Amino acid sequence: MKKFLRRIYRYLNPISRLGYAKYSIIFPLLVSIFAVSGIHFQFLYITRDADSLGLLAIFIPLAIILYSAFRDGIRGGFIATTVTICYYFYIIYELNYTGEELKSGIESTIILTFLYLLISGIIGWLKQTIDALIIKEADARKRLEIIVEQLPVGVLIAGENGKITMANKQLDKMLGRRIPLGFELGKEAFNPNTTQDGKPIHPTKAPLYLALKTGKKTDGLEYEYKKNDGRVSNLKVSASPIKNKYGKIIAAASIISDITAQKEAEKRKDDFINMASHELKTPLTSMILYLSSLNKRSRGNADKTLINTIKRVQNQTENLKELVDDLLDVSRLNTGKLRYNYEKFEINKLINEVVNALQETTPQKIILTKSKPAEVLGDKFRINQVLMNLISNAIKYSSQEGEIKIHLRINKNEVIISVKDSGIGIKKSELNKIFDRLYQVTDDQEKTFPGLGMGLYISKEIIDKHNGKIWVESEKSKGSTFFFTLPVK
Ligand code: ADP
């Protein structure tokens, strides 16, 4: 019964029919006939008063015309107008108007006809325009819904009021639960939902909420998500605000992808690199020791070729050990196992030592500008590694004639160290990629340089851990300057 009443209400209420572009002819016809019959009935059998008939015959049909136009568009309004005007002529005929009365009756009817047609035209047109807009919007939404459902990633869209308006099946699968439409961002959390280091995320810090409220974009943030069954998956979340043409945020969308399999593969690879480099390190260390004693023994030997060969093998073995050490460092970095031993030391002295050591390996001039002593708190061994890496890159990526300039400057609470070369330089588009893991610039000329693209990645991680910054300024073919900062103790 309730359902039936609700259906009747929806059938009669023009507001609930907005966006419903099926316009009836019969309904406005019946309603108007019913209304004028009612008016006439009360005149004939209740009041018999021509004045009150005049008033009722204007206001009630006007209301019916408005209603019909708003419910059934221009056609509905015109049908109600036609029935009303016919009724007016019927009254003139029925009341036997003559002379002036007849003239003014016909004149008024003509004026009212124009007025009613105008009103029903405007209201009907408005109703039809609103319907068309609503239908267009619904069509666009349907299209979007279908596209979103087909996507291989999870999609979550929130409206301006912070409530979820769309979530696709992929997302349900990833989360192991359904995010209901109307779910309010910022209040509830998609619990149990944690950042990569296991801390729970406050609902107001969730990327989609931030995109909606502050316009902040998130690009590929990684989260650990614990499903209700206890399994943990790795999710990568991006979110961005959706703005209208005036720049106002009207919604926000989030793309979520499940990177659990990729993470597992990465872990397997890291484990393998870790194991392989450990296995390689032991025989390499022994080889270096044997070679060193062989080198000592060969001194004084007349066979110069033998001595040179031993030296070369020794150098190559050292290079190999450095590579294995880098591999070990990378795998330790990825598993968070790289340990730091902090101590106070004079960075200017360390730079001096590194420069002297590397100067012996190259005919290129390494110039260290004079600087005041500066004490920093850090892991001396690791900072040494960064300096070694930057200066040997400067040597590696420049021609033998060019000079390499090292400069140390104290600026407020930090020291800034720069390593400048006049070598091959780096393209603008590569500048922010060279600090990525295993990234090497693939340029035809540069293919001849040995290396695995680990040095800058390790250096960046080390400097980050020391709360410093590392960056590069470079121009292709003109040279590069690498900078890094360290807080003064
Ligand atoms: P590798 O030198 O082993 O390739 P790095 O991580 O040290 O790895 O460097 C990454 C990339 O950055 C290099 O492959 C090179 O293309 C570029 N690069 C590093 N230092 C310089 C430099 N001083 N001049 C030009 N290019 C450089």
XYZ file of C-alpha atoms and ligand atoms in Angstrom:
516
model
C 0.000 0.000 0.000
C 2.791 2.384 0.998
C 4.581 1.558 -2.227
C 1.443 2.203 -4.196
C 0.899 5.585 -2.503
C 4.521 6.500 -3.150
C 4.080 5.637 -6.810
C 0.974 7.818 -7.034
C 2.852 10.635 -5.309
C 5.742 10.292 -7.733
C 3.319 10.205 -10.643
C 1.611 13.392 -9.564
C 4.579 15.354 -8.199
C 6.241 17.285 -11.050
C 9.495 17.708 -9.068
C 10.059 13.971 -8.833
C 9.505 13.777 -12.590
C 12.415 16.112 -13.351
C 14.727 14.360 -15.755
C 11.845 12.155 -16.916
C 11.276 13.295 -20.456
C 8.071 11.351 -21.177
C 5.352 13.950 -21.606
C 1.718 12.872 -21.384
C -1.133 14.383 -23.437
C -3.969 12.545 -21.717
C -2.987 13.558 -18.175
C -3.128 17.382 -18.651
C -6.274 16.943 -20.739
C -8.033 14.954 -18.015
C -6.803 17.202 -15.184
C -7.965 20.390 -16.939
C -11.343 18.896 -17.906
C -11.741 17.698 -14.327
C -10.834 21.167 -12.975
C -13.198 23.149 -15.222
C -16.003 20.627 -14.607
C -15.475 21.143 -10.854
C -15.617 24.917 -11.221
C -18.750 24.699 -13.304
C -20.361 22.204 -10.979
C -19.898 24.445 -7.939
C -21.323 27.388 -9.957
C -24.400 25.472 -11.053
C -25.214 23.696 -7.836
C -23.555 25.594 -4.978
C -22.997 29.346 -5.399
C -24.728 30.378 -8.639
C -22.693 33.531 -8.293
C -21.182 34.871 -11.550
C -18.520 36.977 -9.723
C -17.081 34.060 -7.792
C -17.221 31.978 -10.990
C -15.089 34.687 -12.712
C -12.423 34.512 -9.992
C -12.336 30.711 -9.770
C -12.306 30.383 -13.559
C -9.130 32.455 -13.695
C -7.080 31.165 -10.731
C -7.804 27.459 -10.763
C -7.154 26.999 -14.523
C -4.027 29.190 -14.194
C -2.738 26.836 -11.476
C -3.593 23.812 -13.655
C -1.817 25.369 -16.654
C 1.327 25.992 -14.558
C 1.175 22.477 -13.131
C 0.635 20.854 -16.529
C 3.435 22.826 -18.152
C 5.811 21.937 -15.302
C 4.784 18.291 -15.429
C 4.335 17.662 -19.121
C 6.269 20.415 -20.846
C 5.082 22.923 -23.453
C 2.528 20.468 -24.860
C 1.006 19.855 -21.412
C 0.672 23.616 -20.826
C -0.905 24.174 -24.239
C -3.430 21.379 -23.714
C -4.487 22.856 -20.337
C -4.689 26.332 -21.972
C -6.880 25.000 -24.811
C -9.299 23.317 -22.398
C -9.495 26.510 -20.291
C -10.123 28.786 -23.274
C -12.826 26.428 -24.594
C -14.402 26.588 -21.163
C -14.342 30.421 -21.238
C -16.186 30.426 -24.563
C -18.623 27.947 -23.110
C -19.312 30.305 -20.154
C -19.901 33.226 -22.564
C -22.321 31.064 -24.484
C -23.994 29.580 -21.399
C -24.521 32.933 -19.683
C -26.009 34.401 -22.876
C -23.809 37.497 -22.922
C -24.871 40.178 -25.381
C -23.726 43.610 -26.455
C -20.902 45.185 -24.372
C -20.751 42.165 -22.023
C -20.196 39.818 -24.947
C -17.555 42.113 -26.440
C -15.597 42.487 -23.196
C -15.959 38.723 -22.494
C -14.423 37.856 -25.880
C -11.692 40.507 -25.489
C -10.712 39.229 -22.033
C -10.670 35.641 -23.297
C -8.352 36.593 -26.162
C -5.986 38.464 -23.802
C -6.015 35.544 -21.347
C -5.328 33.119 -24.197
C -2.128 34.983 -25.085
C -1.129 35.226 -21.432
C -1.741 31.534 -20.742
C 0.071 30.487 -23.904
C 3.037 32.644 -22.927
C 3.142 31.272 -19.385
C 2.769 27.656 -20.442
C 5.379 28.176 -23.186
C 7.948 29.594 -20.751
C 7.332 27.087 -17.949
C 7.124 24.163 -20.382
C 10.360 25.216 -22.070
C 12.088 25.531 -18.691
C 10.915 22.071 -17.682
C 12.085 20.542 -20.967
C 15.479 22.275 -20.719
C 16.000 21.028 -17.151
C 15.027 17.513 -18.266
C 17.486 17.645 -21.148
C 20.292 18.801 -18.818
C 19.548 16.122 -16.243
C 19.437 13.437 -18.931
C 22.713 14.673 -20.428
C 24.350 14.577 -17.022
C 22.934 11.105 -16.307
C 24.186 9.877 -19.707
C 27.654 11.280 -19.013
C 27.664 9.607 -15.597
C 26.545 6.300 -17.098
C 29.323 6.506 -19.669
C 31.852 7.341 -16.939
C 30.557 4.493 -14.768
C 31.013 1.997 -17.598
C 34.542 3.228 -18.327
C 35.437 3.194 -14.617
C 34.098 -0.354 -14.234
C 36.273 -1.568 -17.131
C 39.496 -0.077 -15.772
C 42.074 -2.516 -14.423
C 42.758 -0.217 -11.443
C 40.643 0.781 -8.461
C 38.796 4.083 -8.803
C 37.220 6.115 -6.038
C 35.424 9.396 -6.672
C 34.156 11.770 -4.009
C 31.717 14.625 -4.486
C 32.117 18.174 -3.210
C 30.448 17.263 0.091
C 33.125 14.663 0.848
C 30.893 11.681 0.173
C 31.849 8.822 -2.110
C 29.889 8.976 -5.360
C 31.604 6.226 -7.323
C 33.736 3.185 -6.530
C 34.446 0.400 -9.000
C 34.572 -3.376 -8.591
C 38.356 -3.509 -8.948
C 38.608 -1.441 -5.789
C 36.238 -3.775 -3.925
C 38.485 -6.649 -4.946
C 41.625 -4.883 -3.761
C 40.178 -3.853 -0.419
C 38.205 -7.031 0.121
C 35.193 -4.917 1.031
C 32.753 -2.554 -0.584
C 33.101 1.172 0.005
C 29.434 2.171 0.098
C 28.240 5.193 -1.834
C 27.712 7.997 0.657
C 30.727 6.902 2.736
C 32.031 10.112 4.274
C 35.686 10.975 3.767
C 37.563 12.606 6.624
C 35.308 10.967 9.237
C 35.685 7.257 8.707
C 38.914 5.500 7.718
C 39.124 2.601 5.286
C 40.449 0.699 8.252
C 42.730 -1.116 8.753
C 44.759 1.055 6.449
C 48.357 1.945 7.101
C 51.270 3.769 5.528
C 54.243 1.818 4.336
C 55.929 1.948 7.713
C 52.910 0.494 9.432
C 51.422 3.652 10.980
C 47.669 4.087 10.673
C 46.515 6.942 8.465
C 44.177 9.486 9.952
C 41.080 9.871 7.750
C 41.885 13.571 7.251
C 45.306 12.653 5.888
C 43.984 10.271 3.237
C 45.030 11.374 -0.282
C 41.462 11.647 -1.624
C 40.363 13.785 1.325
C 43.397 16.065 0.938
C 42.766 16.406 -2.810
C 39.176 17.429 -2.152
C 39.769 19.787 0.749
C 43.130 21.323 -0.093
C 43.543 20.628 -3.805
C 46.747 18.685 -3.057
C 47.686 16.099 -5.665
C 49.173 12.779 -4.598
C 51.222 10.821 -7.061
C 51.833 7.148 -6.414
C 51.989 7.034 -2.621
C 52.495 3.496 -1.345
C 50.391 2.018 1.428
C 50.094 -1.250 3.187
C 46.524 -2.369 3.447
C 45.415 -5.084 5.802
C 42.319 -6.885 4.575
C 39.714 -8.225 6.952
C 41.058 -11.743 6.415
C 44.453 -10.556 7.716
C 46.266 -10.595 4.399
C 48.374 -7.525 3.690
C 48.557 -5.967 0.254
C 50.600 -3.097 -1.109
C 48.572 -0.367 -2.726
C 49.758 2.566 -4.761
C 47.453 5.545 -4.467
C 47.197 8.674 -6.580
C 44.592 11.344 -6.022
C 43.776 14.625 -7.641
C 41.103 17.283 -7.324
C 38.550 17.859 -10.099
C 37.992 21.567 -10.692
C 35.318 23.362 -12.665
C 36.173 26.025 -15.229
C 36.299 28.662 -12.502
C 38.918 26.677 -10.592
C 36.568 25.573 -7.809
C 37.058 22.021 -6.525
C 33.868 20.129 -7.299
C 35.052 16.557 -6.725
C 38.173 14.454 -6.319
C 39.250 11.187 -7.862
C 41.648 8.559 -6.676
C 43.324 5.776 -8.650
C 44.481 2.787 -6.655
C 46.590 -0.049 -7.984
C 47.585 -3.250 -6.291
C 51.376 -3.566 -6.421
C 51.663 -6.549 -4.075
C 52.940 -8.900 -6.803
C 55.405 -6.293 -8.033
C 56.654 -5.723 -4.478
C 57.109 -9.445 -3.945
C 59.055 -9.736 -7.201
C 61.205 -6.764 -6.143
C 61.846 -8.405 -2.804
C 62.851 -11.667 -4.455
C 65.197 -9.752 -6.736
C 66.688 -7.819 -3.779
C 67.146 -11.053 -1.846
C 68.901 -12.572 -4.827
C 71.187 -9.542 -5.311
C 71.939 -9.553 -1.605
C 72.800 -13.234 -1.572
C 74.772 -13.105 -4.811
C 76.825 -10.097 -3.734
C 77.576 -11.694 -0.354
C 78.715 -14.848 -2.137
C 80.850 -12.813 -4.526
C 82.412 -10.698 -1.825
C 84.169 -13.496 0.030
C 86.229 -14.883 -2.886
C 86.871 -11.325 -4.099
C 88.370 -10.300 -0.763
C 90.667 -13.325 -0.854
C 91.615 -12.569 -4.455
C 92.551 -8.999 -3.499
C 94.758 -10.306 -0.683
C 96.461 -12.894 -2.934
C 96.986 -10.302 -5.647
C 98.495 -7.866 -3.183
C 100.983 -10.461 -1.937
C 101.692 -11.496 -5.559
C 102.306 -7.832 -6.348
C 104.763 -7.524 -3.450
C 106.588 -10.672 -4.506
C 106.852 -9.621 -8.121
C 108.700 -6.426 -7.198
C 112.219 -6.597 -8.546
C 111.171 -9.174 -11.126
C 112.645 -8.428 -14.525
C 109.487 -9.433 -16.365
C 107.760 -6.027 -16.720
C 104.802 -7.551 -18.605
C 104.135 -9.828 -15.655
C 104.260 -6.902 -13.196
C 101.932 -4.813 -15.379
C 99.508 -7.682 -15.797
C 99.366 -8.264 -12.042
C 98.722 -4.518 -11.510
C 95.918 -4.524 -14.086
C 94.307 -7.604 -12.589
C 94.591 -5.930 -9.179
C 92.860 -2.751 -10.474
C 90.098 -4.681 -12.183
C 89.529 -6.767 -9.058
C 89.273 -3.562 -6.995
C 86.703 -2.221 -9.503
C 84.787 -5.471 -9.232
C 84.816 -5.222 -5.421
C 83.488 -1.659 -5.576
C 80.648 -2.855 -7.810
C 79.816 -5.693 -5.428
C 79.930 -3.251 -2.482
C 77.519 -0.942 -4.312
C 75.214 -3.878 -5.036
C 75.278 -4.821 -1.368
C 74.532 -1.235 -0.359
C 71.593 -1.015 -2.739
C 70.092 -4.206 -1.380
C 70.681 -3.012 2.203
C 69.022 0.316 1.354
C 65.983 -1.434 -0.049
C 65.592 -3.629 2.962
C 66.313 -0.773 5.392
C 69.417 -2.584 6.635
C 71.970 0.115 5.863
C 73.360 1.141 9.256
C 74.875 4.529 10.028
C 77.509 5.239 12.655
C 77.337 8.908 13.487
C 80.379 10.762 14.750
C 81.686 14.330 14.681
C 84.341 14.898 12.069
C 85.885 17.682 10.043
C 84.391 17.496 6.581
C 87.141 19.676 5.052
C 89.752 17.111 6.125
C 87.748 14.258 4.679
C 87.382 16.072 1.350
C 91.117 16.647 1.309
C 91.807 12.951 1.863
C 89.400 11.872 -0.906
C 90.808 14.407 -3.347
C 94.379 13.251 -2.644
C 93.425 9.604 -3.053
C 91.604 10.168 -6.339
C 94.213 12.537 -7.734
C 96.592 9.582 -7.799
C 94.273 7.691 -10.126
C 93.876 10.370 -12.797
C 95.973 12.817 -14.772
C 93.027 15.228 -14.602
C 93.535 18.143 -12.228
C 91.331 18.064 -9.139
C 91.357 21.501 -7.558
C 90.140 21.919 -4.010
C 89.451 25.544 -3.087
C 90.544 26.619 0.377
C 87.875 26.683 3.029
C 87.378 27.200 6.744
C 87.282 24.059 8.892
C 83.755 22.757 9.384
C 82.620 20.039 11.738
C 79.618 17.878 10.876
C 77.870 14.997 12.574
C 77.545 12.050 10.259
C 78.755 8.663 9.138
C 82.280 9.410 7.925
C 82.527 6.205 5.916
C 79.260 6.917 4.069
C 80.056 10.606 3.395
C 83.424 9.436 2.088
C 81.484 7.127 -0.237
C 79.360 10.054 -1.529
C 82.450 12.194 -2.187
C 84.227 9.297 -3.903
C 81.215 8.717 -6.072
C 80.688 12.342 -7.112
C 84.364 13.009 -7.826
C 84.918 9.745 -9.685
C 81.808 10.477 -11.766
C 83.269 13.922 -12.517
C 86.427 12.173 -13.718
C 84.548 9.473 -15.595
C 82.179 11.819 -17.424
C 84.704 14.433 -18.540
C 87.641 14.564 -20.895
C 91.148 14.226 -19.521
C 92.017 17.901 -20.005
C 89.143 19.396 -18.053
C 89.630 20.438 -14.446
C 87.493 19.275 -11.558
C 86.784 21.860 -8.896
C 85.710 20.993 -5.383
C 84.376 23.711 -3.176
C 83.177 23.768 0.436
C 81.123 26.650 1.763
C 79.516 27.199 5.152
C 76.043 28.678 4.945
C 74.214 29.350 8.250
C 73.649 25.886 9.722
C 74.893 23.810 6.852
C 77.880 23.113 4.679
C 77.459 23.070 0.911
C 79.902 20.953 -1.032
C 80.096 21.213 -4.802
C 81.878 19.076 -7.377
C 82.187 20.800 -10.730
C 83.388 19.284 -13.964
C 83.487 20.515 -17.538
C 82.505 17.161 -19.004
C 79.674 15.796 -21.112
C 76.877 17.374 -19.023
C 73.352 16.063 -18.587
C 70.216 16.823 -20.602
C 67.547 18.844 -18.751
C 65.012 16.034 -19.133
C 67.365 13.601 -17.342
C 68.313 15.862 -14.445
C 65.844 14.581 -11.894
C 66.071 10.956 -13.017
C 69.770 10.365 -12.487
C 69.269 9.893 -8.735
C 66.867 6.984 -9.379
C 67.884 3.421 -8.756
C 69.831 1.880 -11.656
C 69.230 4.943 -13.824
C 71.764 5.602 -16.501
C 71.470 8.181 -19.212
C 71.099 6.322 -22.471
C 72.744 8.556 -24.953
C 74.667 7.144 -27.918
C 77.903 8.776 -26.795
C 77.546 7.849 -23.137
C 77.032 4.158 -23.766
C 80.779 3.690 -23.566
C 80.907 4.652 -19.868
C 81.021 1.740 -17.466
C 78.720 1.647 -14.460
C 75.384 0.371 -13.255
C 73.635 3.575 -12.183
C 73.830 2.826 -8.471
C 76.245 5.497 -7.219
C 73.954 8.535 -7.275
C 71.039 6.529 -5.913
C 73.132 5.383 -2.941
C 74.540 8.922 -2.480
C 71.068 10.434 -2.404
C 69.844 7.922 0.159
C 72.879 8.622 2.353
C 72.506 12.407 2.144
C 68.736 12.156 2.776
C 69.416 10.111 5.910
C 71.795 12.869 7.067
C 68.991 15.452 6.608
C 70.901 17.026 3.763
C 70.037 17.741 0.146
C 71.684 16.618 -3.065
C 71.112 18.087 -6.510
C 72.768 18.812 -9.803
C 73.039 21.768 -12.152
C 74.138 20.856 -15.619
C 74.091 21.791 -19.252
C 74.580 19.286 -22.038
C 78.168 19.333 -23.363
C 79.190 22.090 -20.940
C 79.678 20.165 -17.697
C 77.882 19.467 -14.453
C 78.043 20.646 -10.872
C 76.810 18.305 -8.174
C 75.963 19.839 -4.813
C 75.160 18.339 -1.447
C 74.533 19.842 1.929
C 75.046 18.532 5.434
C 73.809 20.163 8.602
C 76.645 21.562 10.719
C 76.762 19.492 13.906
P 76.979 5.186 -13.030
O 77.991 6.298 -13.081
O 77.515 3.947 -12.426
O 76.281 4.967 -14.323
P 75.574 6.939 -11.194
O 74.399 6.679 -10.339
O 76.807 7.392 -10.502
O 75.816 5.636 -12.013
O 75.158 8.002 -12.276
C 73.926 7.883 -12.948
C 73.986 8.547 -14.315
O 74.114 9.951 -14.144
C 75.204 8.144 -15.110
O 74.929 7.009 -15.896
C 75.468 9.369 -15.981
O 74.704 9.278 -17.165
C 74.943 10.518 -15.152
N 76.027 11.258 -14.490
C 76.473 11.120 -13.227
N 77.469 11.995 -12.948
C 77.672 12.704 -14.081
C 78.556 13.787 -14.452
N 79.440 14.280 -13.605
N 78.450 14.273 -15.714
C 77.558 13.773 -16.580
N 76.697 12.764 -16.296
C 76.743 12.241 -15.072
